[in-house]
PDB file of C-alpha atoms in Angstrom:
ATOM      1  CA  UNK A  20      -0.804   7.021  11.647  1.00  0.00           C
ATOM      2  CA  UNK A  21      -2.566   6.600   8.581  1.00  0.00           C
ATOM      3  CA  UNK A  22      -2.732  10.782   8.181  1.00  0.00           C
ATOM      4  CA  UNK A  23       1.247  10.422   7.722  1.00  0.00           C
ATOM      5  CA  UNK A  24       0.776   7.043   5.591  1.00  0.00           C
ATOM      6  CA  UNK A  25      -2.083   9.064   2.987  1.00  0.00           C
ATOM      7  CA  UNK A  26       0.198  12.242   2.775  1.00  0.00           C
ATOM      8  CA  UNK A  27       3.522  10.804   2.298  1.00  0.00           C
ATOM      9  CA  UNK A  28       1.920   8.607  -0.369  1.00  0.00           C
ATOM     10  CA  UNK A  29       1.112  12.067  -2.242  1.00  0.00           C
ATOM     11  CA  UNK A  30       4.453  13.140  -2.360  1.00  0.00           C
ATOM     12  CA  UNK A  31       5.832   9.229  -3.020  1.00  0.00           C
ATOM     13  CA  UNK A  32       3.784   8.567  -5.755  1.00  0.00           C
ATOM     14  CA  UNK A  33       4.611  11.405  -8.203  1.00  0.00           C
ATOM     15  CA  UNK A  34       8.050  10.890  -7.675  1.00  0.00           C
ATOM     16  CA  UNK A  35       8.117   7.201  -8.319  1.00  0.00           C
ATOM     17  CA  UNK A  36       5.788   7.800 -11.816  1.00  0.00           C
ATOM     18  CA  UNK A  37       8.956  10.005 -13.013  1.00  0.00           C
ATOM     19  CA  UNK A  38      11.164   7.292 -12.912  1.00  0.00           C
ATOM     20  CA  UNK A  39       8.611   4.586 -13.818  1.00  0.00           C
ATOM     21  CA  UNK A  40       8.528   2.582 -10.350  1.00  0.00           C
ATOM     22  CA  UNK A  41       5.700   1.515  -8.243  1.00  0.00           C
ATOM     23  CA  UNK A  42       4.556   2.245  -4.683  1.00  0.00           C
ATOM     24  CA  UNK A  43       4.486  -1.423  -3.142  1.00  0.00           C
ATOM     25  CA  UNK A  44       3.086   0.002   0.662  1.00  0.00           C
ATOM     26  CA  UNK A  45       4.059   2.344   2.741  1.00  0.00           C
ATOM     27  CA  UNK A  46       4.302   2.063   6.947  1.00  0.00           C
ATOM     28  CA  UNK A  47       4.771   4.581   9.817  1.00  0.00           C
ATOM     29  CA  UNK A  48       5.677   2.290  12.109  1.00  0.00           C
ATOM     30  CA  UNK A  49       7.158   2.378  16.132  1.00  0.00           C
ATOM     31  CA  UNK A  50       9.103   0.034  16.803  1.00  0.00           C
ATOM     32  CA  UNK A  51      10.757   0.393  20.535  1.00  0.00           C
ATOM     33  CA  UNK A  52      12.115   4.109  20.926  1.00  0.00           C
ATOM     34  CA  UNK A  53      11.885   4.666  17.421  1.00  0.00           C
ATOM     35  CA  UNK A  54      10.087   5.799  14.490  1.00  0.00           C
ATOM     36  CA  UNK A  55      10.273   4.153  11.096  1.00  0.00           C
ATOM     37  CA  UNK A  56       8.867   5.728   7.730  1.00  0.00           C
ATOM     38  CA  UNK A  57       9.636   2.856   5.270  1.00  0.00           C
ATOM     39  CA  UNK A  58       8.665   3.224   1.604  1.00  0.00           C
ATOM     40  CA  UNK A  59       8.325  -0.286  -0.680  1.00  0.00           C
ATOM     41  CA  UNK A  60       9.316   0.216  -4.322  1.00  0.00           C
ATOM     42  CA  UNK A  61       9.224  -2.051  -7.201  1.00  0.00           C
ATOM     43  CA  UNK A  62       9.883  -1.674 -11.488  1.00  0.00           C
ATOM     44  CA  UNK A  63       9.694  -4.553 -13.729  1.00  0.00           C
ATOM     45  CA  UNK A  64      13.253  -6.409 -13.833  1.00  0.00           C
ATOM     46  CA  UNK A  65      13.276  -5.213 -10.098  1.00  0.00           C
ATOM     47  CA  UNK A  66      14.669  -2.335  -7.753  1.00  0.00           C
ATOM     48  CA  UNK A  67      18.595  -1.733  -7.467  1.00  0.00           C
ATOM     49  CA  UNK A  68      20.196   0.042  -4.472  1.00  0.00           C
ATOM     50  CA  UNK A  69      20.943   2.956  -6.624  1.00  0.00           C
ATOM     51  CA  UNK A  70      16.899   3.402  -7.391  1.00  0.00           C
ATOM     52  CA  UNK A  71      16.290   3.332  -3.653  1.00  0.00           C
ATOM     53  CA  UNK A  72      19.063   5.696  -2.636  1.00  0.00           C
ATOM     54  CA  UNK A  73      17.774   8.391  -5.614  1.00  0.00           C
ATOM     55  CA  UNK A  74      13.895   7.830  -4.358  1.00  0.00           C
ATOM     56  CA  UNK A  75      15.204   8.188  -0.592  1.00  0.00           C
ATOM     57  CA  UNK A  76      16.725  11.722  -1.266  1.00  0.00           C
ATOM     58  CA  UNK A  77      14.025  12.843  -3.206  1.00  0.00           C
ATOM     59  CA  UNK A  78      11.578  11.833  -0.656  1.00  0.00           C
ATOM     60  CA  UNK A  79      13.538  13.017   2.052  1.00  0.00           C
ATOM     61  CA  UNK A  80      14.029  16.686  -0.030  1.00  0.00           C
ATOM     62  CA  UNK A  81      10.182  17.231  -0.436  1.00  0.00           C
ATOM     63  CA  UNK A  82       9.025  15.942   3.056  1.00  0.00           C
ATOM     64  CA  UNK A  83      11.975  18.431   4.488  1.00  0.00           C
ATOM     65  CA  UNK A  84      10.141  21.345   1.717  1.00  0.00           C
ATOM     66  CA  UNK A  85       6.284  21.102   3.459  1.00  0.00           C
ATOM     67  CA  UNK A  86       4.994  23.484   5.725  1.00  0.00           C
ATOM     68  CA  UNK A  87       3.659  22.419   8.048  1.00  0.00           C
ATOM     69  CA  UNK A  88       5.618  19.319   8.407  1.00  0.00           C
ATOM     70  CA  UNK A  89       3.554  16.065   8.168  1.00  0.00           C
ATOM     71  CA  UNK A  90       5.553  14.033  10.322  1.00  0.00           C
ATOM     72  CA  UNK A  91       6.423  16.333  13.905  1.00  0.00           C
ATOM     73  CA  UNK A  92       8.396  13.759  15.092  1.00  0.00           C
ATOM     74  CA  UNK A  93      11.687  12.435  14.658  1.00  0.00           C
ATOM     75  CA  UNK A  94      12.133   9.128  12.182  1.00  0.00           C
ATOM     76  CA  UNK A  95      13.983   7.018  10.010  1.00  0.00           C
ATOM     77  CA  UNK A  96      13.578   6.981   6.323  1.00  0.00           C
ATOM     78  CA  UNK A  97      13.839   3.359   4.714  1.00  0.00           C
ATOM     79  CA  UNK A  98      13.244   2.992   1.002  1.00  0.00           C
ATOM     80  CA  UNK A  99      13.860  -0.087  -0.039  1.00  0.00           C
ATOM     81  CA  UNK A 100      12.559  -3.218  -2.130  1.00  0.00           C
ATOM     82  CA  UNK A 101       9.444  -5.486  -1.158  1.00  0.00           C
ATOM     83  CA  UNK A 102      12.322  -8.145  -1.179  1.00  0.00           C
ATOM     84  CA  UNK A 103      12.729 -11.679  -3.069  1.00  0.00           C
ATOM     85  CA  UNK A 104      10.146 -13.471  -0.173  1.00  0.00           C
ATOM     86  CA  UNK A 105       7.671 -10.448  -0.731  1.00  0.00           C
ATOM     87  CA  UNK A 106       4.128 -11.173   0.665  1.00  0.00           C
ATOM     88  CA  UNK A 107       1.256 -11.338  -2.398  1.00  0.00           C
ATOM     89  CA  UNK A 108      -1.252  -9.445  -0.901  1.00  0.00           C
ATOM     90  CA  UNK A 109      -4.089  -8.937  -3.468  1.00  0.00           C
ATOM     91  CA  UNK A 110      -5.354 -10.364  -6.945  1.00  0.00           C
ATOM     92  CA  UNK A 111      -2.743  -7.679  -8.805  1.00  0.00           C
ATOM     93  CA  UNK A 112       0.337  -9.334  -7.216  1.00  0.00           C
ATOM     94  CA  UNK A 113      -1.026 -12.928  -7.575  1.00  0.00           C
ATOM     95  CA  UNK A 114      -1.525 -12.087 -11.122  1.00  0.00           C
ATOM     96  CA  UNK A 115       1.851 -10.555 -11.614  1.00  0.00           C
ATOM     97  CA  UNK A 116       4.041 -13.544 -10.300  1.00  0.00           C
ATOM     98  CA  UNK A 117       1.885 -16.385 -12.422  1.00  0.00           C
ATOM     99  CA  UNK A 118       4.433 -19.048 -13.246  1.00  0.00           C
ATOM    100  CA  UNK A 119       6.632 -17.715 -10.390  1.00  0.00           C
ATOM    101  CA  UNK A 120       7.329 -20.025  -6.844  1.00  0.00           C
ATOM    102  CA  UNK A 121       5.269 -19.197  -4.017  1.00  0.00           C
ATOM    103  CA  UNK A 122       4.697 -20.488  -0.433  1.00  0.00           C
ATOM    104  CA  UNK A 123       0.992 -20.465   0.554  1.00  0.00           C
ATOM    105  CA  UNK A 124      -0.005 -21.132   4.447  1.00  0.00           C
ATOM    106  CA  UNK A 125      -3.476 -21.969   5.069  1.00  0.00           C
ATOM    107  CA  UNK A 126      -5.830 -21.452   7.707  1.00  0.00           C
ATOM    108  CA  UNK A 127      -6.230 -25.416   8.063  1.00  0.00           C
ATOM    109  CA  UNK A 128      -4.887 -28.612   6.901  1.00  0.00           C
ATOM    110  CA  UNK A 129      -5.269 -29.288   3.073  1.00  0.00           C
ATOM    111  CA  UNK A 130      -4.461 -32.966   2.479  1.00  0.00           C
ATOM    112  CA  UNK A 131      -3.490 -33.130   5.218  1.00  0.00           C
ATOM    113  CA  UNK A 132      -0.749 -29.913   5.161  1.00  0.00           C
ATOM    114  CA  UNK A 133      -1.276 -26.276   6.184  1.00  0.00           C
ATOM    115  CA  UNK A 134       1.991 -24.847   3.926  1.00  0.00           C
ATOM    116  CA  UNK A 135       2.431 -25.510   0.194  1.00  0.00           C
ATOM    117  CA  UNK A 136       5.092 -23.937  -2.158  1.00  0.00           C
ATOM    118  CA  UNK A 137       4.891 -24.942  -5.742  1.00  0.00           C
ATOM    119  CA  UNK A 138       4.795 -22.847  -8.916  1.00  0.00           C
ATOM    120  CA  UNK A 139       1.621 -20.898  -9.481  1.00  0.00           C
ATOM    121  CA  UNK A 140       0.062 -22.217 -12.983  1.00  0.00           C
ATOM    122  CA  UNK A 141      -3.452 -20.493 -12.332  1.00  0.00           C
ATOM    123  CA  UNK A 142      -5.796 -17.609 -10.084  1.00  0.00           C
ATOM    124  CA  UNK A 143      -9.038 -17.182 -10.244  1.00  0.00           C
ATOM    125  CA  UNK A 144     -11.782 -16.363  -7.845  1.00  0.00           C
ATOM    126  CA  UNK A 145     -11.852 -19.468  -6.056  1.00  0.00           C
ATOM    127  CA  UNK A 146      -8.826 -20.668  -6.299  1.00  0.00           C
ATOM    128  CA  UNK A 147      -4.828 -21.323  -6.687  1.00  0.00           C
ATOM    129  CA  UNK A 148      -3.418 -23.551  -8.511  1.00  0.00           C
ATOM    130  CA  UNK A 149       0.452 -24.998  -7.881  1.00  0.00           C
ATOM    131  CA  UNK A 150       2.236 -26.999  -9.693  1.00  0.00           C
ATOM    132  CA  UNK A 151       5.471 -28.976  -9.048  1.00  0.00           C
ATOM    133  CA  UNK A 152       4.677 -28.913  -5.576  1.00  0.00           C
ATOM    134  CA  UNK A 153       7.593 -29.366  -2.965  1.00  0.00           C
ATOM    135  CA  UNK A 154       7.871 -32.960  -2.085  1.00  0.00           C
ATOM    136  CA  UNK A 155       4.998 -33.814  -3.970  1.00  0.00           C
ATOM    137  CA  UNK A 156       5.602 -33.324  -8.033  1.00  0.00           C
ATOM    138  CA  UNK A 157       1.766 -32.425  -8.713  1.00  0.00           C
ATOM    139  CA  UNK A 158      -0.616 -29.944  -9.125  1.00  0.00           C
ATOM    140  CA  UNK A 159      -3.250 -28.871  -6.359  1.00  0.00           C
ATOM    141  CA  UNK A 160      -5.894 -26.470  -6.020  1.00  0.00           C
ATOM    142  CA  UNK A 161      -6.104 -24.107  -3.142  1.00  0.00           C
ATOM    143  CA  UNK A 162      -9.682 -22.673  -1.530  1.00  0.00           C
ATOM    144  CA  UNK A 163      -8.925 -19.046  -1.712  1.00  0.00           C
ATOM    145  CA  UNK A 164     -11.068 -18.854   1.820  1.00  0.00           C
ATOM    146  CA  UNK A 165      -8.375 -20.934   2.903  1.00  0.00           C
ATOM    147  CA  UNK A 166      -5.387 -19.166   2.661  1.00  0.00           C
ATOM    148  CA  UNK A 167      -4.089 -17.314   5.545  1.00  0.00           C
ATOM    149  CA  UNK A 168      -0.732 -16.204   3.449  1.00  0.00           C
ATOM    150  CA  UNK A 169       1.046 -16.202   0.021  1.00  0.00           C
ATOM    151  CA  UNK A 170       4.227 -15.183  -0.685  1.00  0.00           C
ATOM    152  CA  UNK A 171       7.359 -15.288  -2.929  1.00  0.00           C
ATOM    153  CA  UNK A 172       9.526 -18.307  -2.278  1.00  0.00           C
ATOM    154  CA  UNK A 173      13.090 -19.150  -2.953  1.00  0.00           C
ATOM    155  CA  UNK A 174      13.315 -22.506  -4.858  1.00  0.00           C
ATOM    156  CA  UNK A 175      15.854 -24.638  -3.555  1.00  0.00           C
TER     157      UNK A 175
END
């Protein structure tokens, strides 16, 4: 599926440059019966319903346009937003949310815990750094080896 994944991304990416967004990922995914084509936008200040509805129909209008057509069979279209939980998948999106509340899950226990969320003060190479850690109130550094997961987290 990653024939369908590379070519839609070449008819995404042009579209979302015009109107100064950002491909987040892109999957071709079955899930039961059906097939799901779901597109991941961002912008700075963040993605609105009305952003994903005009990407969706421009999407949809070129896809419908190519001969042959990439994707044979039949499938839903899903633009949408990374959402507010959004998983930080490489040095880029660390960088991007510095200062921002995340949830880290590790591989195995750190002090004696395997989640953290705090507010990310600092990346580099090696490590994480969160402050104002949940149920703690300090700072701790994080093994980058030892991090099975980072995301976005809602701060109650």
């Amino acid at each position: 599926m990653s024939e369908v994944v590379e070519t839609v991304k070449g008819v995404v990416e042009p579209i979302l440059a015009e109107h100064s967004f950002y491909l987040y990922d892109i999957e071709f995914v079955k899930e039961q019966k059906s097939w799901y084509l779901r597109i991941y936008i961002d912008k700075p200040g963040g993605i609105t319903i009305d952003d994903c509805v005009l990407v969706s129909d421009e999407v949809s209008e070129k896809l419908d346009e190519m001969d042959p057509d990439p994707i044979p069979q039949a499938y839903y279209l899903d633009v949408s937003s990374p959402g507010a939980e959004r998983t930080l998948r490489n040095e880029k999106d660390l960088n991007d949310v510095l200062g921002s509340y995340i949830h880290v899950s590790l591989y195995k226990n750190l002090e004696g815990q395997k989640v953290f969320e705090g507010d990310l003060t600092e990346v580099n190479s090696d490590t994480l750094v969160l402050d104002n850690v949940a149920g703690r109130k300090t700072v701790i550094e994080i093994p980058r080896d030892q991090i099975a997961k980072a995301r976005l987290a809602i701060k109650f």
